[in-house]
């Protein structure tokens, strides 16, 4: 019996290619992805990467919204693909989602309380109306709201920040062990962003809820993340303790990203031509066997094209298991030859 809450083993998702017309038109959205979230203590694991790097694909795999091409998503020791009805029910209750645009989740014709009533009903959380109401109120309090302020309103009458906090409250009602939050703060302004990130930290510390926090923004990752996995075109370039990775990046791609951030500026994000080029999409198709960063890497070697680099431990002895980079620069065999 492992003490992992969630394990992802060699998860690969390839879009297209199943129909006879789609030959040659496939996208490897996620490749050989591995992750381990311990049951205790609760942690925030960040998945970071620029647009198109495979973050939402990973979220959708964990939430069971799309079918995995190969590999496994394992929850409390059981492969999600082999779960029976009861196990699936528990999984759907304990693993909740918060999305970038909470408006899309609400039905505009119903008052906001409807979304909470549905949760109470679908998961049979309360045996009386009063009990249900108390659960809703408790959940709203956790995100700093009160029922009388919001429940009778329609979704469009709430601010984006209120809608997002209510989605967190809705998730909280189910007493989840894990919340998959896909860019939860990228559509709200800076002050609300801080508030929502703070709620996440409190849920982690006071309610033992772990997060898979998905973002294209390294500064929020730095603020709240325990561990980070940096994706580049569907593959992990670097992973480890968030502070170590961001303060001392090892993969040439991650170094480039972080060097391009003027250090104390917390508002810097990805995007823009500098990092994303058209060539990348072509590279994604072309470099099936090698490192995806090859054509932009100042340090590339011949071997980078023949076989994608595995994860190598980087940093000192003490950091060994908590900081790794997928780059041949850190191949210990090569170091020996050079010495
Ligand atoms: P991110 O969330 O990091 O922006 P995604 O996981 O949405 O990235 O996308 C990763 C890659 O997979 C992109 O190249 C995207 O175009 C492709 N992709 C995503 N969803 C689909 C889909 N339903 N069908 C085909 N390709 C998709
Ligand atoms: Mg996305």
Coordinates of C-alpha atoms and ligand atoms in Angstrom, one line a residue:
X1 CA 0.0 0.0 0.0
X2 CA 1.5 3.3 -1.0
X3 CA 0.9 6.5 0.9
X4 CA 0.4 8.5 -2.2
X5 CA -2.9 10.4 -2.7
X6 CA -2.4 10.8 -6.5
X7 CA 0.2 9.1 -8.7
X8 CA 0.5 9.8 -12.4
X9 CA 2.7 7.3 -14.2
X10 CA 4.0 7.9 -17.7
X11 CA 0.8 9.7 -18.7
X12 CA 0.7 10.4 -22.4
X13 CA -2.1 12.1 -24.3
X14 CA -2.1 12.2 -28.1
X15 CA -5.0 14.1 -29.8
X16 CA -6.1 13.0 -33.2
X17 CA -4.8 10.0 -35.0
X18 CA -7.6 7.5 -34.2
X19 CA -9.7 8.2 -37.3
X20 CA -8.3 7.1 -40.7
X21 CA -8.3 10.6 -41.9
X22 CA -6.2 12.0 -39.1
X23 CA -3.0 10.2 -39.9
X24 CA 0.0 12.4 -39.6
X25 CA -2.2 15.1 -37.9
X26 CA -1.7 14.2 -34.3
X27 CA -0.6 16.3 -31.4
X28 CA 1.4 14.9 -28.5
X29 CA -0.2 17.1 -25.9
X30 CA 1.4 15.4 -22.9
X31 CA 4.3 12.9 -22.9
X32 CA 5.4 10.5 -20.2
X33 CA 4.2 12.7 -17.4
X34 CA 5.0 11.6 -13.9
X35 CA 3.7 13.0 -10.6
X36 CA 3.3 12.0 -7.0
X37 CA 1.2 13.8 -4.5
X38 CA 1.5 12.5 -0.9
X39 CA -1.6 11.9 1.2
X40 CA 0.0 13.9 4.0
X41 CA 0.8 16.7 4.6
X42 CA -1.4 18.5 2.0
X43 CA 0.7 20.3 -0.6
X44 CA 0.3 22.6 -3.6
X45 CA 1.8 21.1 -6.7
X46 CA 2.2 23.6 -9.5
X47 CA 2.1 22.7 -13.2
X48 CA 3.5 25.6 -15.1
X49 CA 4.1 26.2 -18.7
X50 CA 3.3 28.6 -21.5
X51 CA 0.1 28.3 -23.6
X52 CA -0.2 25.0 -25.4
X53 CA 2.3 23.2 -23.2
X54 CA -0.3 20.6 -22.1
X55 CA -1.5 21.9 -18.7
X56 CA -5.2 21.7 -19.3
X57 CA -4.7 18.3 -20.9
X58 CA -3.2 17.1 -17.7
X59 CA -6.0 18.6 -15.6
X60 CA -8.6 16.9 -17.9
X61 CA -6.8 13.6 -17.5
X62 CA -6.8 13.8 -13.8
X63 CA -10.5 14.8 -13.7
X64 CA -11.4 12.0 -16.1
X65 CA -12.7 14.3 -18.8
X66 CA -10.6 12.8 -21.5
X67 CA -9.2 9.4 -22.2
X68 CA -5.6 8.7 -21.5
X69 CA -3.6 7.4 -24.5
X70 CA -1.2 5.5 -22.3
X71 CA 0.0 5.5 -18.8
X72 CA -2.0 5.6 -15.5
X73 CA -3.7 8.0 -13.1
X74 CA -3.8 6.3 -9.7
X75 CA -5.8 7.6 -6.8
X76 CA -5.2 6.1 -3.4
X77 CA -3.5 3.1 -5.0
X78 CA -6.2 2.4 -7.5
X79 CA -5.9 3.0 -11.2
X80 CA -8.8 5.4 -12.1
X81 CA -9.4 3.4 -15.3
X82 CA -10.2 0.2 -13.3
X83 CA -12.3 1.8 -10.6
X84 CA -15.7 0.3 -9.8
X85 CA -18.8 2.4 -9.3
X86 CA -18.3 3.1 -5.6
X87 CA -14.6 3.9 -6.1
X88 CA -15.4 6.3 -8.9
X89 CA -18.1 8.0 -6.8
X90 CA -15.6 8.6 -4.0
X91 CA -13.0 9.8 -6.5
X92 CA -15.4 12.3 -8.1
X93 CA -16.2 13.6 -4.7
X94 CA -12.7 13.8 -3.3
X95 CA -11.1 15.3 -6.5
X96 CA -12.7 18.6 -7.3
X97 CA -12.1 21.2 -10.1
X98 CA -11.9 25.0 -10.2
X99 CA -11.5 26.5 -13.6
X100 CA -10.2 29.7 -15.2
X101 CA -13.6 31.1 -16.1
X102 CA -16.1 30.4 -13.4
X103 CA -18.9 32.0 -15.3
X104 CA -19.0 29.1 -17.8
X105 CA -19.9 26.8 -14.9
X106 CA -23.0 28.7 -13.8
X107 CA -26.4 28.4 -15.5
X108 CA -27.3 32.1 -16.1
X109 CA -31.0 31.4 -15.6
X110 CA -30.7 30.0 -12.1
X111 CA -30.0 31.8 -8.9
X112 CA -26.5 31.1 -7.6
X113 CA -27.8 28.9 -4.8
X114 CA -28.9 26.4 -7.4
X115 CA -25.3 25.3 -7.9
X116 CA -25.0 24.5 -4.2
X117 CA -28.4 22.8 -4.0
X118 CA -27.2 20.5 -6.9
X119 CA -24.2 19.5 -5.0
X120 CA -26.2 18.8 -1.9
X121 CA -28.6 16.7 -3.9
X122 CA -26.1 14.8 -6.1
X123 CA -23.9 13.8 -3.3
X124 CA -26.6 13.5 -0.7
X125 CA -24.7 15.7 1.7
X126 CA -27.6 16.7 4.0
X127 CA -30.6 15.0 5.5
X128 CA -32.6 18.2 6.0
X129 CA -33.0 21.7 4.5
X130 CA -31.5 23.3 7.6
X131 CA -28.5 21.0 7.5
X132 CA -27.9 21.8 3.9
X133 CA -28.2 25.5 4.4
X134 CA -25.6 25.2 7.3
X135 CA -23.2 23.3 5.0
X136 CA -23.5 26.0 2.3
X137 CA -23.0 28.8 4.8
X138 CA -20.0 27.1 6.3
X139 CA -18.4 26.7 2.9
X140 CA -19.1 30.3 2.0
X141 CA -17.5 31.4 5.2
X142 CA -14.3 29.6 4.3
X143 CA -13.9 31.8 1.3
X144 CA -15.0 35.0 3.2
X145 CA -18.6 35.2 1.9
X146 CA -22.0 35.1 3.5
X147 CA -25.1 33.4 2.0
X148 CA -27.4 36.3 2.3
X149 CA -25.0 38.4 0.1
X150 CA -24.9 36.0 -2.8
X151 CA -27.2 33.0 -2.8
X152 CA -30.3 34.8 -4.2
X153 CA -28.4 36.5 -6.9
X154 CA -28.0 35.5 -10.6
X155 CA -24.5 34.7 -11.8
X156 CA -24.1 37.9 -13.8
X157 CA -24.8 40.0 -10.7
X158 CA -21.6 38.7 -9.1
X159 CA -18.1 39.9 -9.8
X160 CA -15.6 37.5 -11.3
X161 CA -13.8 37.2 -8.0
X162 CA -17.0 36.3 -6.2
X163 CA -17.9 33.7 -8.8
X164 CA -14.5 32.2 -8.4
X165 CA -14.6 32.1 -4.6
X166 CA -18.0 30.5 -4.8
X167 CA -16.5 27.8 -7.0
X168 CA -13.9 27.1 -4.3
X169 CA -16.7 27.1 -1.7
X170 CA -18.6 24.6 -3.8
X171 CA -15.6 22.3 -4.1
X172 CA -15.0 22.7 -0.3
X173 CA -18.5 21.5 0.5
X174 CA -17.5 18.1 -0.8
X175 CA -14.6 17.8 1.6
X176 CA -12.2 17.1 -1.2
X177 CA -8.7 15.8 -0.8
X178 CA -7.5 17.4 -4.0
X179 CA -8.6 20.4 -6.0
X180 CA -7.4 20.7 -9.6
X181 CA -7.3 24.4 -10.2
X182 CA -6.7 25.3 -13.9
X183 CA -5.6 28.9 -14.1
X184 CA -7.9 29.9 -11.3
X185 CA -6.6 33.4 -11.0
X186 CA -5.7 34.4 -14.5
X187 CA -8.9 36.2 -15.1
X188 CA -9.2 38.2 -11.9
X189 CA -7.3 41.4 -10.9
X190 CA -4.3 41.5 -8.6
X191 CA -6.0 42.1 -5.3
X192 CA -8.5 39.3 -5.8
X193 CA -5.7 37.1 -7.0
X194 CA -3.9 37.5 -3.7
X195 CA -7.2 36.7 -1.9
X196 CA -7.8 33.5 -3.8
X197 CA -4.2 32.4 -3.5
X198 CA -4.5 33.0 0.2
X199 CA -7.7 30.9 0.4
X200 CA -5.8 28.1 -1.3
X201 CA -3.1 28.2 1.3
X202 CA -5.6 28.2 4.1
X203 CA -7.4 25.2 2.6
X204 CA -4.1 23.4 2.4
X205 CA -3.0 24.2 5.9
X206 CA -6.2 24.2 7.9
X207 CA -8.3 21.7 5.9
X208 CA -5.7 19.3 4.5
X209 CA -6.7 19.9 0.9
X210 CA -4.0 19.4 -1.7
X211 CA -3.9 21.4 -5.0
X212 CA -2.8 20.7 -8.5
X213 CA -2.3 24.4 -9.3
X214 CA -2.1 25.1 -13.0
X215 CA -0.7 28.4 -14.2
X216 CA 1.2 30.2 -16.9
X217 CA 2.4 32.6 -14.3
X218 CA 5.7 31.8 -12.5
X219 CA 5.3 34.5 -9.9
X220 CA 2.1 33.0 -8.4
X221 CA 3.8 29.6 -8.5
X222 CA 6.7 31.1 -6.5
X223 CA 4.2 32.6 -4.0
X224 CA 2.3 29.4 -3.1
X225 CA 3.7 26.3 -4.7
X226 CA 5.4 23.6 -2.8
X227 CA 6.6 21.7 -5.9
X228 CA 6.7 22.6 -9.5
X229 CA 6.7 20.8 -12.8
X230 CA 7.6 23.0 -15.7
X231 CA 6.2 21.8 -19.0
X232 CA 7.6 22.6 -22.4
X233 CA 5.5 21.3 -25.3
X234 CA 4.0 18.4 -23.4
X235 CA 7.2 17.3 -21.7
X236 CA 8.6 18.2 -18.3
X237 CA 11.7 20.2 -18.6
X238 CA 12.4 20.6 -14.9
X239 CA 10.7 19.8 -11.7
X240 CA 11.3 20.0 -8.0
X241 CA 10.9 22.2 -5.0
X242 CA 9.5 25.4 -6.3
X243 CA 11.9 27.8 -4.6
X244 CA 14.9 25.8 -5.7
X245 CA 13.7 25.5 -9.3
X246 CA 12.8 29.2 -9.6
X247 CA 15.8 30.5 -7.8
X248 CA 18.3 28.1 -9.4
X249 CA 16.9 26.9 -12.7
X250 CA 19.0 24.3 -14.5
X251 CA 17.2 23.5 -17.8
X252 CA 18.2 25.9 -20.6
X253 CA 14.6 26.6 -21.3
X254 CA 13.7 27.3 -17.7
X255 CA 16.9 29.4 -17.4
X256 CA 15.8 31.4 -20.4
X257 CA 12.3 32.0 -19.0
X258 CA 13.5 33.1 -15.6
X259 CA 16.4 35.2 -17.0
X260 CA 13.8 37.1 -19.0
X261 CA 12.0 38.1 -15.8
X262 CA 13.3 41.2 -14.2
X263 CA 13.9 39.8 -10.8
X264 CA 11.7 41.7 -8.3
X265 CA 8.8 42.3 -10.6
X266 CA 6.0 40.0 -9.5
X267 CA 3.7 40.7 -12.4
X268 CA 5.8 39.2 -15.2
X269 CA 4.1 36.5 -17.1
X270 CA 4.7 34.4 -20.2
X271 CA 3.4 35.1 -23.6
X272 CA 4.6 37.2 -26.4
X273 CA 6.8 36.2 -29.4
X274 CA 10.0 35.9 -27.4
X275 CA 9.1 32.6 -26.0
X276 CA 6.5 31.2 -28.4
X277 CA 7.5 30.9 -32.0
X278 CA 5.8 29.3 -34.9
X279 CA 8.7 27.0 -35.3
X280 CA 7.7 25.4 -32.0
X281 CA 4.6 23.8 -33.4
X282 CA 6.6 22.4 -36.2
X283 CA 9.2 21.2 -33.8
X284 CA 6.5 19.5 -31.8
X285 CA 5.6 17.4 -34.9
X286 CA 9.2 16.9 -36.0
X287 CA 11.2 16.1 -33.0
X288 CA 9.3 13.0 -31.9
X289 CA 12.4 11.2 -30.6
X290 CA 14.5 14.0 -29.3
X291 CA 14.4 17.1 -27.0
X292 CA 11.7 19.5 -28.0
X293 CA 13.8 22.5 -27.1
X294 CA 16.6 21.5 -29.5
X295 CA 16.2 24.2 -32.1
X296 CA 16.2 27.0 -29.5
X297 CA 18.9 25.7 -27.2
X298 CA 22.3 27.3 -27.0
X299 CA 23.8 24.2 -25.6
X300 CA 22.3 21.5 -27.9
X301 CA 24.3 18.4 -28.7
X302 CA 23.9 15.8 -31.3
X303 CA 22.5 13.3 -28.9
X304 CA 19.6 15.7 -28.0
X305 CA 18.0 14.8 -31.4
X306 CA 18.3 11.1 -31.1
X307 CA 16.6 10.5 -27.8
X308 CA 14.7 12.7 -25.5
X309 CA 16.7 13.3 -22.3
X310 CA 15.6 11.6 -19.1
X311 CA 15.3 13.4 -15.8
X312 CA 18.6 14.0 -14.2
X313 CA 19.2 15.0 -10.6
X314 CA 20.6 18.5 -10.5
X315 CA 22.0 20.7 -7.8
X316 CA 23.9 19.3 -4.8
X317 CA 23.7 15.9 -3.0
X318 CA 21.1 17.2 -0.6
X319 CA 18.8 18.3 -3.4
X320 CA 19.1 15.1 -5.4
X321 CA 15.6 13.9 -5.1
X322 CA 13.9 17.3 -5.1
X323 CA 15.3 19.0 -8.2
X324 CA 15.6 17.3 -11.6
X325 CA 16.0 18.5 -15.2
X326 CA 15.4 16.7 -18.5
X327 CA 18.7 17.8 -20.1
X328 CA 21.9 15.9 -21.1
X329 CA 24.0 18.7 -19.6
X330 CA 23.4 17.0 -16.3
X331 CA 24.2 13.5 -17.4
X332 CA 26.7 12.3 -14.9
X333 CA 28.3 9.8 -17.4
X334 CA 29.2 12.7 -19.7
X335 CA 30.7 14.7 -16.8
X336 CA 33.0 11.8 -16.1
X337 CA 34.2 11.6 -19.7
X338 CA 34.9 15.3 -19.8
X339 CA 36.8 15.3 -16.5
Ligands
LIG1 P1 -2.4 24.5 -22.1 O1 -3.5 24.3 -21.2 O2 -1.0 24.4 -21.5 O3 -2.5 25.8 -22.9 P2 -3.5 22.3 -23.7 O4 -3.4 21.1 -22.8 O5 -4.8 23.0 -23.8 O6 -2.4 23.3 -23.2 O7 -3.0 21.9 -25.1 C1 -1.8 21.2 -25.4 C2 -1.7 20.9 -26.9 O8 -2.8 20.0 -27.3 C3 -1.9 22.1 -27.8 O9 -1.0 21.9 -28.9 C4 -3.3 22.1 -28.2 O10 -3.5 22.7 -29.5 C5 -3.6 20.6 -28.3 N1 -5.0 20.3 -27.9 C6 -5.7 20.6 -26.8 N2 -6.9 20.1 -26.8 C7 -7.1 19.5 -28.0 C8 -8.2 18.8 -28.6 N3 -9.3 18.6 -28.0 N4 -8.0 18.3 -29.9 C9 -6.8 18.4 -30.5 N5 -5.7 19.1 -30.0 C10 -5.9 19.6 -28.7
LIG2 MG1 -5.0 25.6 -20.5

